[in-house]
Tab-separated table of C-alpha atoms in Angstrom:
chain	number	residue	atom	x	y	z
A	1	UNK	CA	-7.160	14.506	-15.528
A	2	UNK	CA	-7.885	17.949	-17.043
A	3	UNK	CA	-11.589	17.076	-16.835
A	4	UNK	CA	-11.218	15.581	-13.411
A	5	UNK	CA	-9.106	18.695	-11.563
A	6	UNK	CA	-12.168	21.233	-13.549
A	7	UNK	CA	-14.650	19.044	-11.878
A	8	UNK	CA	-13.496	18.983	-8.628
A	9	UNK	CA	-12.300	22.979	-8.956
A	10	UNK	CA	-8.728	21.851	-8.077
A	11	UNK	CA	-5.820	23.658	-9.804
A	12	UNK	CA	-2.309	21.160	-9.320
A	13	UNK	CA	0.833	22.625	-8.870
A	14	UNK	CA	3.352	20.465	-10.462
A	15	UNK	CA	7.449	20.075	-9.904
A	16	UNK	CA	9.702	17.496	-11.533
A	17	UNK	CA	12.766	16.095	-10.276
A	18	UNK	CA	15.402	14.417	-11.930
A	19	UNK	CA	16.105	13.207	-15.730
A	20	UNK	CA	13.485	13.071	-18.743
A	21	UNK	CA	13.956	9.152	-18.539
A	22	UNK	CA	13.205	8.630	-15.192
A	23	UNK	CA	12.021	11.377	-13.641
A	24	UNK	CA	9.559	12.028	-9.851
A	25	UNK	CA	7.201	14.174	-10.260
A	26	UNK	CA	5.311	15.822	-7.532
A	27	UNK	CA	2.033	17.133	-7.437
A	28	UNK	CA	0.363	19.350	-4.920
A	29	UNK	CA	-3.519	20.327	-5.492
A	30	UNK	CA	-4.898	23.336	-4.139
A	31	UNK	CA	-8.892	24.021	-4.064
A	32	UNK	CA	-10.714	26.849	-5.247
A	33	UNK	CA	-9.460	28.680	-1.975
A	34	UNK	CA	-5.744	27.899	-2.244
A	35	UNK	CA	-5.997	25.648	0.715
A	36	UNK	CA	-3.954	22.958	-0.171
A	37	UNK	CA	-5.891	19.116	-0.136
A	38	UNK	CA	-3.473	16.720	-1.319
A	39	UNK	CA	0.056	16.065	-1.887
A	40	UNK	CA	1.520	13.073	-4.222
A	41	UNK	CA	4.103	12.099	-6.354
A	42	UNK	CA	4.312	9.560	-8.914
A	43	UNK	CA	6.677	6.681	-10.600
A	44	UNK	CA	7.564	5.703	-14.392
A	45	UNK	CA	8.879	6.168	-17.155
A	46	UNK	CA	8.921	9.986	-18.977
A	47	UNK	CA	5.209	11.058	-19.251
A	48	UNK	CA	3.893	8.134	-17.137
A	49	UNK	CA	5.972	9.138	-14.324
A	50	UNK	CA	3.742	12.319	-14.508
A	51	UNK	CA	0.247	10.727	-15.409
A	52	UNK	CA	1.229	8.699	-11.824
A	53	UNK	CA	1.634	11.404	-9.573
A	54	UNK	CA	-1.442	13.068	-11.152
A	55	UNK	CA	-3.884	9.768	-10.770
A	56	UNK	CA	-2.293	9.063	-6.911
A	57	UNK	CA	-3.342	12.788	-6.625
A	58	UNK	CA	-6.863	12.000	-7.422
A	59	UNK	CA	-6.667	9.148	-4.753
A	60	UNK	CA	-5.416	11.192	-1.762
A	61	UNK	CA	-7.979	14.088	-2.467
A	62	UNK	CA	-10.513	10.750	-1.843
A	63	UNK	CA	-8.965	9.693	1.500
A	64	UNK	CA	-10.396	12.022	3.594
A	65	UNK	CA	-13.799	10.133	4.481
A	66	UNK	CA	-15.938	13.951	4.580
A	67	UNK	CA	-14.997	14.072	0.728
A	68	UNK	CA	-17.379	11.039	0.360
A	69	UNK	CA	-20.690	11.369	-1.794
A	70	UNK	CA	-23.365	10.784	0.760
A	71	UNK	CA	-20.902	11.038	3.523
A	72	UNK	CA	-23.773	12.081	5.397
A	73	UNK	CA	-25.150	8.585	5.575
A	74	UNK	CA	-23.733	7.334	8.684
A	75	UNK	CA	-23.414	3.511	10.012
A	76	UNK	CA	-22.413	2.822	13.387
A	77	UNK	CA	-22.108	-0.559	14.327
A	78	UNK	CA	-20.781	-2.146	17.544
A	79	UNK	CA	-17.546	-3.708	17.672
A	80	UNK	CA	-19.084	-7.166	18.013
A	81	UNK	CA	-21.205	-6.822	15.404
A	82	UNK	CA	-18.268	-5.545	12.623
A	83	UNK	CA	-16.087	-9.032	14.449
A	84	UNK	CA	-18.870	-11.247	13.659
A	85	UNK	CA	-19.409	-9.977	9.819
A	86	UNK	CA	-19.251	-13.353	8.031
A	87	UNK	CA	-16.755	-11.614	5.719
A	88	UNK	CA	-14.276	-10.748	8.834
A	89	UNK	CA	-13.780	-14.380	9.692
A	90	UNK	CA	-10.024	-14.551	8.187
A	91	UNK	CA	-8.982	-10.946	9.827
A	92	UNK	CA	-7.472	-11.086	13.150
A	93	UNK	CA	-7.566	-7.753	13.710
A	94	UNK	CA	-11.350	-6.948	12.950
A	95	UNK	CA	-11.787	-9.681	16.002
A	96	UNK	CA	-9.150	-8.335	17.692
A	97	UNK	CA	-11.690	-5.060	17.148
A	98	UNK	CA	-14.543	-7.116	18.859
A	99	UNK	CA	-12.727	-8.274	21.643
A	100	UNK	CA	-11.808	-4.549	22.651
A	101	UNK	CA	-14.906	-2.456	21.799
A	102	UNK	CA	-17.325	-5.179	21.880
A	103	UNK	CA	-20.246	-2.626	22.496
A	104	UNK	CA	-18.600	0.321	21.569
A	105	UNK	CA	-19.851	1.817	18.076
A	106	UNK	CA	-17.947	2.245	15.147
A	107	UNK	CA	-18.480	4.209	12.019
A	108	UNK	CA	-18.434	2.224	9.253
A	109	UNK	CA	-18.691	1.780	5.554
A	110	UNK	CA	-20.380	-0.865	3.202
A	111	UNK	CA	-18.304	-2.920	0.400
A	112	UNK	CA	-19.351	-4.606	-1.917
A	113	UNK	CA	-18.339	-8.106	-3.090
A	114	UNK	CA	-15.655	-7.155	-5.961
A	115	UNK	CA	-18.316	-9.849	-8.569
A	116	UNK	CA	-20.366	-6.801	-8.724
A	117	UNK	CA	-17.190	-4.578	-10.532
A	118	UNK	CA	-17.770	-7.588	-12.972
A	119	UNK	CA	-21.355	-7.425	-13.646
A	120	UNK	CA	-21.899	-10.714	-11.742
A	121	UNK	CA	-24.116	-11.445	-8.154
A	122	UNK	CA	-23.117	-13.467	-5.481
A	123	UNK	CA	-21.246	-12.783	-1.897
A	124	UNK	CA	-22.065	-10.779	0.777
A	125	UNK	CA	-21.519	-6.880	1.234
A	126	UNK	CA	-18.648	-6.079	3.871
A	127	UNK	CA	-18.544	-3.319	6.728
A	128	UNK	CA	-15.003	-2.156	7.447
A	129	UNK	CA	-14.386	0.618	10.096
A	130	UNK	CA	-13.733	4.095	8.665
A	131	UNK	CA	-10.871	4.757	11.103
A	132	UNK	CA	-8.609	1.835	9.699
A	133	UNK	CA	-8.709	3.476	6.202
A	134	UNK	CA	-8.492	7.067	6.659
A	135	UNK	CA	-5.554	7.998	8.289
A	136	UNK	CA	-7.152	11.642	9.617
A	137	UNK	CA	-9.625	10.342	11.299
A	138	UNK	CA	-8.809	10.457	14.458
A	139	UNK	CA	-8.207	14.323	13.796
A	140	UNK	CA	-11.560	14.905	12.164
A	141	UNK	CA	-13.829	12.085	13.460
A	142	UNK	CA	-17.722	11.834	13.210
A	143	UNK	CA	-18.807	14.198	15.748
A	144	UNK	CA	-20.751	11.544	17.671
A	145	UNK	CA	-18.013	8.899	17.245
A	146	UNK	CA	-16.613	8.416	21.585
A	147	UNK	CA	-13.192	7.456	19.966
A	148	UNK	CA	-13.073	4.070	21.684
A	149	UNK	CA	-11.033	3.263	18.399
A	150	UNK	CA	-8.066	4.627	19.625
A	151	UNK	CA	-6.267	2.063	21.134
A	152	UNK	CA	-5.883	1.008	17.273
A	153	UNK	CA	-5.767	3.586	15.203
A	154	UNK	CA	-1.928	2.878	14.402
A	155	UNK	CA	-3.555	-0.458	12.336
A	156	UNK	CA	-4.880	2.559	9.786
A	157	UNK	CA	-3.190	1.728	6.479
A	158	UNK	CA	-4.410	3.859	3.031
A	159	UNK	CA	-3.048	0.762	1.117
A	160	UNK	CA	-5.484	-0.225	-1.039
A	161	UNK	CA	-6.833	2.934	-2.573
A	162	UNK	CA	-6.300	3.772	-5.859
A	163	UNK	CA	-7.150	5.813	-9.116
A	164	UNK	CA	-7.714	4.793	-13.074
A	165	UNK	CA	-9.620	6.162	-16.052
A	166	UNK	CA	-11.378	3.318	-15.694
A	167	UNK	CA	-13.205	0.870	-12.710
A	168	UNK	CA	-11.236	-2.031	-13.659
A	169	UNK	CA	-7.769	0.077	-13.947
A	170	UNK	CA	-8.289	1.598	-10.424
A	171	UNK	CA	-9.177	-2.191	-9.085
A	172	UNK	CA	-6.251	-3.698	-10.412
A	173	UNK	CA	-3.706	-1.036	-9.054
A	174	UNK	CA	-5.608	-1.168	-5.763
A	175	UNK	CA	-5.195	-5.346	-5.577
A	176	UNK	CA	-2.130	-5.407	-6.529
A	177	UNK	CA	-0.660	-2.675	-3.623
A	178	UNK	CA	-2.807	-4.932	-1.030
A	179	UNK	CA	-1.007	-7.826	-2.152
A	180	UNK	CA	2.637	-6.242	-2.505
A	181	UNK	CA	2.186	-5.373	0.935
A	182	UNK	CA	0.516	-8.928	2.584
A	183	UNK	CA	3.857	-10.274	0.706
A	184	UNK	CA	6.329	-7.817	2.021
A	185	UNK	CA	4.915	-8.433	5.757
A	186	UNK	CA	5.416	-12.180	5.017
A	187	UNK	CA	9.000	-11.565	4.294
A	188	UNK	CA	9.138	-9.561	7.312
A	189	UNK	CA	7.663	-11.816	9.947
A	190	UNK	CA	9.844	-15.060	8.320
A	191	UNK	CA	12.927	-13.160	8.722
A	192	UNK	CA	12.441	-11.540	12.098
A	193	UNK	CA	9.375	-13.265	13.680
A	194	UNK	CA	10.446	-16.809	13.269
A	195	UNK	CA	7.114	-17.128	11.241
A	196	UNK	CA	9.096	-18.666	7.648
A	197	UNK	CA	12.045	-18.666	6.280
A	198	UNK	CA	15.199	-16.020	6.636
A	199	UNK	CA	16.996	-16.707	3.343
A	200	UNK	CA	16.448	-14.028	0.677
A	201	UNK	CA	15.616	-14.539	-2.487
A	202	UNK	CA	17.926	-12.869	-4.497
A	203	UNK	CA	17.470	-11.888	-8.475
A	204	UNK	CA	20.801	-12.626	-10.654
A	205	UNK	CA	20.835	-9.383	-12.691
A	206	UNK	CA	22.769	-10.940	-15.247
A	207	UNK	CA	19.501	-12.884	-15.827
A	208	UNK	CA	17.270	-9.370	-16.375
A	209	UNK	CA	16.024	-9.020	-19.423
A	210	UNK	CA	18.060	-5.877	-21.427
A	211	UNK	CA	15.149	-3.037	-20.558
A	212	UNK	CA	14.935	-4.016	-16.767
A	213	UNK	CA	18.870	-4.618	-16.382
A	214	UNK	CA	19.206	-1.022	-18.126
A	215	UNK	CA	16.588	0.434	-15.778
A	216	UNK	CA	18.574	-1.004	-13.116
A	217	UNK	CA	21.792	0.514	-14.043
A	218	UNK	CA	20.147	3.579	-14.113
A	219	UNK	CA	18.650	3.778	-10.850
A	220	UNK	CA	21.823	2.754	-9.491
A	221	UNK	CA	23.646	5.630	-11.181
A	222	UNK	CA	21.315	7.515	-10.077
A	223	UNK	CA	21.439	6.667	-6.364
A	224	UNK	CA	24.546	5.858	-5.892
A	225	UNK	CA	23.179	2.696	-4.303
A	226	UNK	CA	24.634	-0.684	-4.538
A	227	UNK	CA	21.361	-2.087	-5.429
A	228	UNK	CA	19.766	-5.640	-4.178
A	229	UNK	CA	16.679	-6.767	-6.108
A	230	UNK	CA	14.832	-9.212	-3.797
A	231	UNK	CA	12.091	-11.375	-4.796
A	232	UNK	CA	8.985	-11.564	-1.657
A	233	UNK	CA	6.387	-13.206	-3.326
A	234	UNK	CA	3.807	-15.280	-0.818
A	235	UNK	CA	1.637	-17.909	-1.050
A	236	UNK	CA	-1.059	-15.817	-3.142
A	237	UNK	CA	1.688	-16.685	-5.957
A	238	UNK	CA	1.983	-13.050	-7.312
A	239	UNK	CA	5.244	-11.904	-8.813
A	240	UNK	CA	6.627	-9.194	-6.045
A	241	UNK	CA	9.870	-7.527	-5.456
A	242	UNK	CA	11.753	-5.243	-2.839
A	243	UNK	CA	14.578	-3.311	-4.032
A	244	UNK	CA	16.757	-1.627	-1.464
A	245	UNK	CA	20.505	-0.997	-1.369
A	246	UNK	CA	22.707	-4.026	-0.130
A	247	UNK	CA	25.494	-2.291	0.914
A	248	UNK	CA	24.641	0.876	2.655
A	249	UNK	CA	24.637	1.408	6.450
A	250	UNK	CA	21.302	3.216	6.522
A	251	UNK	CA	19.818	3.153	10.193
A	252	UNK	CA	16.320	2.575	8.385
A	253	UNK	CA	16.929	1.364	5.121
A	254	UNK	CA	15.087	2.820	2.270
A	255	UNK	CA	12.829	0.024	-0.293
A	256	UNK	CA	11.238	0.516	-2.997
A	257	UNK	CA	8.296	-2.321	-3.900
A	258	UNK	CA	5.708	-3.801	-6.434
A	259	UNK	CA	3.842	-6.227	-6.844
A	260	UNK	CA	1.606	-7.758	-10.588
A	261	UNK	CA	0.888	-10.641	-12.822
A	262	UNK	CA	3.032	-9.623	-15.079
A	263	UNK	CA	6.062	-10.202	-13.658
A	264	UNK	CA	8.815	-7.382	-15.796
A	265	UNK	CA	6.017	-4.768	-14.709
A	266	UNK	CA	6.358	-5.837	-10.384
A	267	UNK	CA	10.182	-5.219	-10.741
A	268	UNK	CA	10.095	-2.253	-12.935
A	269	UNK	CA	7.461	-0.810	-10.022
A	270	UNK	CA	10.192	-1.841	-7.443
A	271	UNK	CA	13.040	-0.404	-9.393
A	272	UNK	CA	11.064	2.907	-10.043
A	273	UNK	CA	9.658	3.398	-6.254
A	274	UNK	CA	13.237	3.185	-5.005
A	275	UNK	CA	14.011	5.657	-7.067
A	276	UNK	CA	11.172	7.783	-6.334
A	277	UNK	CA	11.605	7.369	-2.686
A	278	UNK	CA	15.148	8.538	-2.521
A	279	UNK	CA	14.298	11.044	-4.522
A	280	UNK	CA	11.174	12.370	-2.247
A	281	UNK	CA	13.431	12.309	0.932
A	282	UNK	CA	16.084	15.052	-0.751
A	283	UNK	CA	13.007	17.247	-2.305
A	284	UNK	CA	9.879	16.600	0.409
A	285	UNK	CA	9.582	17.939	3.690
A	286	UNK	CA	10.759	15.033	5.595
A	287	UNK	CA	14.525	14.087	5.403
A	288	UNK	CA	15.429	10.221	5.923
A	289	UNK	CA	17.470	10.702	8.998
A	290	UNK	CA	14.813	12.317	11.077
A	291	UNK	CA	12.200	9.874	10.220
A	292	UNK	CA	14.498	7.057	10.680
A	293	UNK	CA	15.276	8.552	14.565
A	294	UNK	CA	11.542	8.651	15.066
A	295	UNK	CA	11.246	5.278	14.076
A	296	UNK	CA	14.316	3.808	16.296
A	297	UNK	CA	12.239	5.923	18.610
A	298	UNK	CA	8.977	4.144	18.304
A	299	UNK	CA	10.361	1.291	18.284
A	300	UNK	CA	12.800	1.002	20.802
A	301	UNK	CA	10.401	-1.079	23.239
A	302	UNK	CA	9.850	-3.412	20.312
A	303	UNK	CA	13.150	-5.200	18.729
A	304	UNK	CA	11.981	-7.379	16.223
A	305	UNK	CA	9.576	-4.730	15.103
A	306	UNK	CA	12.921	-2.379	15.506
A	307	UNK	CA	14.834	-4.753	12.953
A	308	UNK	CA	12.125	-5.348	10.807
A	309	UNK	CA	12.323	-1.830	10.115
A	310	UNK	CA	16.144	-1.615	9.330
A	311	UNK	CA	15.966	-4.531	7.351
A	312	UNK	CA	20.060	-5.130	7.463
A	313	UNK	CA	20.221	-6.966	4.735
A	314	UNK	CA	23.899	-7.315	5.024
A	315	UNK	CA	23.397	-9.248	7.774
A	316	UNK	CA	20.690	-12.262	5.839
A	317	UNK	CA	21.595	-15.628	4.376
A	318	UNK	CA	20.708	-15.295	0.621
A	319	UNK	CA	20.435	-17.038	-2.523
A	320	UNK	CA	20.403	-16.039	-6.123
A	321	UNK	CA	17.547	-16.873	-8.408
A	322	UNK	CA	17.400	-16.465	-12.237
A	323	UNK	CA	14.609	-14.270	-13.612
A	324	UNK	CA	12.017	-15.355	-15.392
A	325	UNK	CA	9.631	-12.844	-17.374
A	326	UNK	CA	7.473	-14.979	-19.145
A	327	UNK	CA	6.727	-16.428	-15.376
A	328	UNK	CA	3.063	-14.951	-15.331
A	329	UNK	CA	0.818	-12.972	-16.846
A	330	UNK	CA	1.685	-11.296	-20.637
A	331	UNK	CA	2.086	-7.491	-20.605
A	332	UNK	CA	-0.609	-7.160	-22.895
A	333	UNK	CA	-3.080	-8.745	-20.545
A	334	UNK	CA	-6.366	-6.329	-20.405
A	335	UNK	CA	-7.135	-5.015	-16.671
A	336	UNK	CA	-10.143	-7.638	-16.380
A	337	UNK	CA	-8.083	-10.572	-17.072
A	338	UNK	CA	-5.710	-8.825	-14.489
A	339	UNK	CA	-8.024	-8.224	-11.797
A	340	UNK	CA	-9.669	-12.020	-12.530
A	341	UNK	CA	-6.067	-13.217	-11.866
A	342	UNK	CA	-5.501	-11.479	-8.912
A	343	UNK	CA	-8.815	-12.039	-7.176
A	344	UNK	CA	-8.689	-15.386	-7.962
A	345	UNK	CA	-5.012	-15.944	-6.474
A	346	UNK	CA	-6.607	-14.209	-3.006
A	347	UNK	CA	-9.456	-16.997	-3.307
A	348	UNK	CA	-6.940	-19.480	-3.352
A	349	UNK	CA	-5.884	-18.493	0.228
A	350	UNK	CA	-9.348	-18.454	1.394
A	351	UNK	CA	-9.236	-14.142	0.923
A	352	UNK	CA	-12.041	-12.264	-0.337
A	353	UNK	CA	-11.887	-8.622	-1.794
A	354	UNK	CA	-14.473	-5.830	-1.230
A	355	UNK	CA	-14.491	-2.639	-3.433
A	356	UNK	CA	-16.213	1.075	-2.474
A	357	UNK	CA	-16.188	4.072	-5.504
A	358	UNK	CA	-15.592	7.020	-3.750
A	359	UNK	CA	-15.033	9.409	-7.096
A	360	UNK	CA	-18.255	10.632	-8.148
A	361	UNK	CA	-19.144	9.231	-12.517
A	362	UNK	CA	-16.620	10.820	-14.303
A	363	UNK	CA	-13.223	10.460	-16.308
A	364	UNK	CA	-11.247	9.455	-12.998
A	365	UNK	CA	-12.368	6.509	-10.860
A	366	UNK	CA	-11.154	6.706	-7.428
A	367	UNK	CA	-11.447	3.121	-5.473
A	368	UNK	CA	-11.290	2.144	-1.876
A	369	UNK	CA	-10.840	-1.671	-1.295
A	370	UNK	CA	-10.291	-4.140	1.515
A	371	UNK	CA	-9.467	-7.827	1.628
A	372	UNK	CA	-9.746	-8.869	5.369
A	373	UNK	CA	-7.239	-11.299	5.933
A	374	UNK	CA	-4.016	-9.801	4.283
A	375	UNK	CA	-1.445	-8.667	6.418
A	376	UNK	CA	-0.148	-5.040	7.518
A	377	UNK	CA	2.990	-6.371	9.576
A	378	UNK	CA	5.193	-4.095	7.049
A	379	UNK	CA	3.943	-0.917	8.993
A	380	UNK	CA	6.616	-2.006	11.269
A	381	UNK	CA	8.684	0.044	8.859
A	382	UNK	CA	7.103	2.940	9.650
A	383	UNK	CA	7.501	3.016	13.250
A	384	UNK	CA	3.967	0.912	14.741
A	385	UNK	CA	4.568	-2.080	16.594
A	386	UNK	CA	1.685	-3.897	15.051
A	387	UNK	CA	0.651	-7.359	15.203
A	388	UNK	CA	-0.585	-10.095	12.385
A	389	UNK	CA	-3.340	-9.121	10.752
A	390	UNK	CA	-4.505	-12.110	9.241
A	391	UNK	CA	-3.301	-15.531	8.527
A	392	UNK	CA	0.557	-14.942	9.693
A	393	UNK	CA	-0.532	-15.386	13.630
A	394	UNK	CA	-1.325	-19.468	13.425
A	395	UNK	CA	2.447	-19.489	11.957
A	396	UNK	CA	3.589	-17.539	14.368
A	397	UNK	CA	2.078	-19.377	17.000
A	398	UNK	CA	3.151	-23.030	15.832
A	399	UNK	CA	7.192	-21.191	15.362
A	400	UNK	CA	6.974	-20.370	19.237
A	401	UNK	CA	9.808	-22.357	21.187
């Protein structure tokens, strides 16, 4: 990271909150003018908590699409054109795209087919709007983009980025947020869009192995929360959990989530994001009561979106499950084998992954990658009223009275 920030001419500002064990650190980088470019914070345990923040810093300095090498290069295509991409066939909302700006023209960016990140040839390279992965855009567009995108800019979603010290690190982090957050809007739209099932899937802590039930315990302490660890995984088949408290009264109520293979590693994610998101809201300059009234506020047009976002879990049917770690991949599973696993799973719902390196060669990677197809519905929990993305809207459709 040293290498990286010299680089780049960044200097990082760095605070820690919260015990040795488990602490948040946060990590602001300034450039060579003190301006300051990025703001982060990272999850684990000790040191790693640290290295986190420090990577994720790395991948927010990337978001902003003018930081690109040869952002120069520009590709406008019409909305038709990016809807009729034989790689946008299994995304609603890229033909949702076409059917509003069919001749209006869009900036986009190339992908390539994620066989190339293995050496291999075969598939087809992918064009994805810059405006749904950048969320400044629409503050610092292309200066000859009309901003026809505007009616959706609120589909924008940063998941999906990511940074490693290596290519197939960065990938696998990158997957496995797109696919913690297609199973978390599953969850969503069964419970409060009639599109699946409304019983939770409960873990029996007594069942945790002794490191994750101790993690637990601590987070709790910690917290103060009563805490409910909720299994979401989808039909991709990937070990994913939400952790959230079960007992609280919160108007929007606070999760942390994560998804892998390896099954101990997508709870102790979940477990550690919960605890890095409470501890965010008392240290960052956002408190959770005023973004929960902005959300009630966004929402208040839209009730299911509205619930979706306060997730009452108090109020769910639920059922208790036992946990399994050896349910998955082994912890000492290289990131190749991991990112095989995962892309394979998404082929197995008919979902195809794209990558982009937007770091220039150097000892951080920095990744940008789509899988059209894979849903966004949890934005809901952020305040946008957002529709299925992918394959949710045939279920939704068929669960219609």
């Amino acid at each position: 990271m040293r290498d990286w920030l010299a680089a780049e001419r960044l200097t990082p500002r760095i605070s820690k909150y919260g015990p040795d064990s488990a602490p948040t650190y946060e990590v602001r980088l300034h450039d060579a003018d003190d301006a300051l470019c990025s703001r982060s914070s990272g999850k684990g345990l000790g040191h790693r908590s640290l290295a986190s923040a420090l990577f994720e810093s790395a991948e927010h300095y990337h978001l902003d699409w003018r930081r690109e090498p040869g952002a120069d290069r520009v590709a406008f295509l019409g909305g038709t054109a990016v809807a009729g991409q034989p790689t946008a066939t299994r995304s609603a909302l890229l033909r949702r795209l076409g059917a509003i700006l069919p001749d209006s023209p869009v900036l986009t960016r190339e992908y390539a087919p994620i066989a190339e990140a293995f050496g291999e040839t075969g598939g087809t390279a992918h064009h994805h709007p810059v405006f749904l992965r950048d969320g400044g855009y629409r503050n610092w567009p292309h200066p000859d983009d009309d901003l026809a995108f505007r009616p959706l800019w609120h589909y924008t979603s940063s998941a999906g980025y990511a940074a490693g010290a290596t290519l197939f690190e960065a990938l696998v982090h990158a997957v496995n947020e797109l696919i913690e957050r297609d199973a978390w809007s599953c969850l969503l739209a069964g419970v409060y869009f009639g599109a699946g099932a409304r019983e939770l899937v409960v873990v029996d802590r007594a069942t945790l192995p002794a490191d994750l039930g101790g993690l637990a315990d601590e987070v709790e302490r910690l917290t103060g929360a009563s805490l409910l660890l909720v299994s979401i995984a989808c039909d991709t088949g990937v070990p994913a959990y939400v952790v959230c408290d079960g007992e609280s009264e919160e108007p929007i109520r606070l999760i942390g989530s994560g998804a892998s293979p390896v099954r101990a590693y997508a709870l102790q994610r979940a477990l550690l994001e919960y605890l890095q998101v409470r501890t965010m809201f008392r240290h960052g300059p956002v408190d959770a009561g005023t973004e929960a009234t902005q959300i009630n506020a966004a929402l208040a047009k839209h009730p299911r979106h509205l619930a979706a976002a306060r997730f009452d879990v108090r109020e769910l049917p639920k059922r208790a499950e036992a946990f399994a770690p050896e349910d998955g991949l082994p912890p000492e599973s290289t990131p190749e084998l991991l990112l095989r696993h995962l892309v394979g799973r998404l082929a197995s719902i008919g979902v195809d992954v794209f990558h982009r390196v937007l770091s220039r060669p150097g000892p951080v990677t920095v990744v940008d990658v789509v899988a059209p197809g894979l849903e966004l519905l949890d934005k809901a929990r952020a305040g946008y009223p957002v529709l299925p993305t992918g394959r949710l809207g045939e279920s939704m459709r068929r669960s219609r009275p």
